[in-house]
Amino acid sequence: MSDKNKVAIITGGARGIGYGIATCLANKGCDIVIADMNEEAAKVSAAAIAKETGVGALGITCDVTRHAQIDAMIEQTLKHFGQIDILVNNAGICPFVNIMEMDEAVFTKTLDINLTGAFLCTQRVARKMISREKGGRIIFITSLSVNVTGAEQGDYAASKAGMHMLMKSFAIALGPHAITCNAVVPGMILTDMTRHHWEKPEPAKFIKGRVPVGRIGTPLDIGNAVAMLCSDESSYINGVGLIVDGGHQTVCV
Ligand code: NAP
């Protein structure tokens, strides 16, 4: 199977990193399903990708915490495209609340979306991949927070560290079916999630000093890494986290 004629689902793909991933996979010839909370945004983004790249693209409402919406999204994908080759678990939130002041509801919501959502989507999509017997690729978008954290990222780091081990467990369970599972670990990427922080002069200076390549990352930087791991050439890469951060985490001072 070449990169063309594959079908890829990207959760939270209507904007930010998810949209960058959808664009890169479409540029490789994949048909795209943007599964996002916001129906209007999912449809607009899918239409934009179809127009720009010429692939088939669907925008479907899907809250990754809702079983029924995940099932409906998978059924709609199969009805429209007939197969699923790639799942990218990208949907995520980062509320940035100090862990000592965080309500349980905030903590639970972060885990529900980032961790449980990835579990539910992976298990359901993998069952379809297994019965089709053509293998597949499942990518988990984690974070440098799998290893380091801050007082305002306790919920987020717990969810991402959990996602990393979830990815490894699925890699073991699904490897025998030629379905590989890997994580892409973004560094600092400019999106709506982080814009409030990185567009200020001081953080911009920080990036120049701390990121060896001298710039903040873009959603396409992450999308290109995902596309590489989803290619046929990556069939022996399974259960790893690929850090895409311009070298940021290698700098010690
Ligand atoms: P973003 O700009 O806030 O986009 C997140 C997308 O996920 C939005 O389209 C959002 O939909 C959707 N979403 C939120 N909750 C959802 C749910 N329950 N079900 C389905 N979709 C949902 O964030 P981003 O920066 O692109 O982040 C994408 C992923 O990369 C996240 O997992 C994040 O943790 C990870 N990441 C980001 C960075 C960074 O620097 N930006 C670094 C490391 C890791 P709405 O528009 O409806 O809210």
Coordinates of C-alpha atoms in Angstrom, one line a residue, residues 32-208:
I32 CA -8.8 12.9 5.6
V33 CA -11.4 12.8 8.3
I34 CA -11.4 15.8 10.7
A35 CA -13.1 14.6 13.9
D36 CA -13.6 17.6 16.1
M37 CA -16.0 18.9 18.8
N38 CA -16.9 21.9 16.7
E39 CA -19.0 20.7 13.7
E40 CA -18.8 23.9 11.7
A41 CA -15.0 24.2 12.2
A42 CA -14.5 20.6 11.3
K43 CA -16.5 21.0 8.0
V44 CA -14.8 24.3 7.1
S45 CA -11.3 22.9 7.7
A46 CA -12.1 19.7 5.8
A47 CA -13.3 21.7 2.8
A48 CA -10.2 23.9 2.9
I49 CA -7.9 20.8 2.9
A50 CA -9.9 19.2 0.0
K51 CA -9.7 22.4 -2.0
E52 CA -5.9 22.9 -1.3
T53 CA -4.8 19.3 -1.9
G54 CA -7.4 17.6 -4.0
V55 CA -7.9 14.7 -1.6
G56 CA -11.3 13.5 -0.2
A57 CA -12.0 15.2 3.2
L58 CA -14.8 14.9 5.7
G59 CA -15.5 17.0 8.7
I60 CA -17.4 15.1 11.4
T61 CA -18.6 16.2 14.9
C62 CA -16.8 14.1 17.5
D63 CA -16.2 14.7 21.2
V64 CA -13.6 12.1 22.0
T65 CA -15.1 11.6 25.5
R66 CA -18.5 10.5 24.0
H67 CA -18.7 6.8 23.1
A68 CA -21.7 7.2 20.8
Q69 CA -20.1 10.1 18.9
I70 CA -16.8 8.1 18.3
D71 CA -18.8 5.1 17.0
A72 CA -20.9 7.3 14.7
M73 CA -17.7 9.1 13.4
I74 CA -16.1 5.7 12.7
E75 CA -19.2 4.4 10.9
Q76 CA -19.5 7.6 8.8
T77 CA -15.9 7.3 7.8
L78 CA -16.3 3.7 6.8
K79 CA -19.5 4.5 4.9
H80 CA -17.8 7.3 3.0
F81 CA -14.3 6.0 2.5
G82 CA -14.6 2.2 3.1
Q83 CA -11.5 1.9 5.3
I84 CA -9.4 3.4 8.0
D85 CA -5.6 3.2 7.8
I86 CA -4.4 5.9 10.2
L87 CA -5.7 7.3 13.5
V88 CA -4.0 10.4 15.0
N89 CA -5.0 11.0 18.7
N90 CA -4.5 14.7 18.7
A91 CA -7.5 16.2 20.5
G92 CA -6.3 17.8 23.8
I93 CA -6.7 20.6 26.3
C94 CA -4.3 22.3 28.7
P95 CA -6.2 24.5 31.2
F96 CA -3.1 26.0 32.9
V97 CA -4.4 26.0 36.5
N98 CA -2.2 25.7 39.5
I99 CA -2.4 22.1 40.8
M100 CA -3.0 23.4 44.4
E101 CA -6.0 25.4 43.3
M102 CA -7.4 23.0 40.7
D103 CA -11.0 21.7 41.1
E104 CA -11.4 18.0 40.7
A105 CA -13.7 18.7 37.7
V106 CA -10.9 20.4 35.8
F107 CA -8.4 17.6 36.6
T108 CA -10.9 15.0 35.5
K109 CA -11.9 16.8 32.3
T110 CA -8.2 17.0 31.2
L111 CA -7.7 13.3 31.8
D112 CA -11.1 12.4 30.1
I113 CA -10.2 14.2 26.9
N114 CA -6.4 13.7 26.6
L115 CA -6.1 10.2 28.0
T116 CA -9.4 8.4 28.1
G117 CA -10.4 9.9 24.7
A118 CA -7.2 8.5 23.1
F119 CA -8.0 5.1 24.7
L120 CA -11.6 5.0 23.5
C121 CA -10.7 6.1 19.9
T122 CA -7.7 3.8 19.6
Q123 CA -9.6 0.7 20.9
R124 CA -12.5 1.3 18.6
V125 CA -10.5 2.1 15.4
A126 CA -8.0 -0.7 16.1
R127 CA -10.9 -3.2 16.1
K128 CA -11.8 -2.1 12.6
M129 CA -8.2 -2.3 11.5
I130 CA -7.8 -5.8 12.9
S131 CA -10.9 -7.1 11.1
R132 CA -9.7 -5.6 7.8
E133 CA -6.3 -7.3 8.1
K134 CA -4.4 -4.6 6.3
G135 CA -2.4 -3.2 9.2
G136 CA -2.5 0.5 10.2
R137 CA -0.8 3.4 11.9
I138 CA -1.9 5.0 15.2
I139 CA -0.2 8.1 16.4
F140 CA -0.5 9.7 19.9
I141 CA 0.3 13.4 20.2
T142 CA 1.9 13.7 23.6
S143 CA 4.2 16.5 24.9
L144 CA 7.5 17.2 26.5
S145 CA 5.3 17.1 29.7
V146 CA 5.7 13.3 29.6
N147 CA 9.0 14.0 31.4
V148 CA 8.9 17.6 32.8
T149 CA 6.1 19.6 34.2
G150 CA 5.2 22.8 36.0
A151 CA 2.8 23.8 38.8
E152 CA 0.2 24.8 36.3
Q153 CA 0.5 21.6 34.2
G154 CA -0.2 18.8 36.8
D155 CA -3.3 17.5 35.1
Y156 CA -1.9 17.9 31.7
A157 CA 1.4 16.2 32.4
A158 CA -0.4 13.3 34.2
S159 CA -2.6 12.9 31.1
K160 CA 0.4 13.0 28.6
A161 CA 2.6 10.7 30.7
G162 CA -0.4 8.3 30.8
M163 CA -0.9 8.6 27.1
H164 CA 2.8 7.6 26.5
M165 CA 2.4 4.3 28.4
L166 CA -1.1 3.8 26.8
M167 CA 0.7 4.1 23.4
K168 CA 3.2 1.5 24.4
S169 CA 0.5 -0.9 25.6
F170 CA -1.3 -0.6 22.3
A171 CA 2.0 -1.0 20.4
I172 CA 2.4 -4.5 22.1
A173 CA -1.2 -5.5 21.6
L174 CA -1.5 -4.4 18.0
G175 CA 2.0 -5.1 16.6
P176 CA 1.0 -8.7 15.7
H177 CA -1.7 -7.2 13.4
A178 CA 0.9 -5.0 11.6
I179 CA -0.7 -2.0 13.3
T180 CA 2.1 0.3 14.7
C181 CA 1.6 2.7 17.6
N182 CA 3.9 5.6 18.2
A183 CA 3.9 9.0 19.8
V184 CA 5.0 12.4 18.4
V185 CA 6.2 14.6 21.2
P186 CA 5.9 18.2 20.3
G187 CA 8.1 20.9 21.9
M188 CA 6.8 24.5 21.8
I189 CA 4.4 24.9 18.9
L190 CA 2.6 28.2 18.1
T191 CA -1.2 27.5 18.2
D192 CA -4.3 28.9 20.0
M193 CA -3.3 26.8 23.0
T194 CA 0.0 28.6 23.5
R195 CA -0.3 31.9 21.5
H196 CA -1.1 33.9 24.7
H197 CA 2.3 33.0 26.1
W198 CA 4.7 32.9 23.2
E199 CA 3.8 36.0 21.3
K200 CA 5.0 38.2 24.2
P201 CA 8.5 39.7 23.8
E202 CA 10.2 37.9 26.8
P203 CA 9.0 34.4 25.8
A204 CA 10.1 35.1 22.2
K205 CA 13.6 35.9 23.5
F206 CA 13.5 32.8 25.6
I207 CA 12.8 30.7 22.5
K208 CA 15.8 32.2 20.7

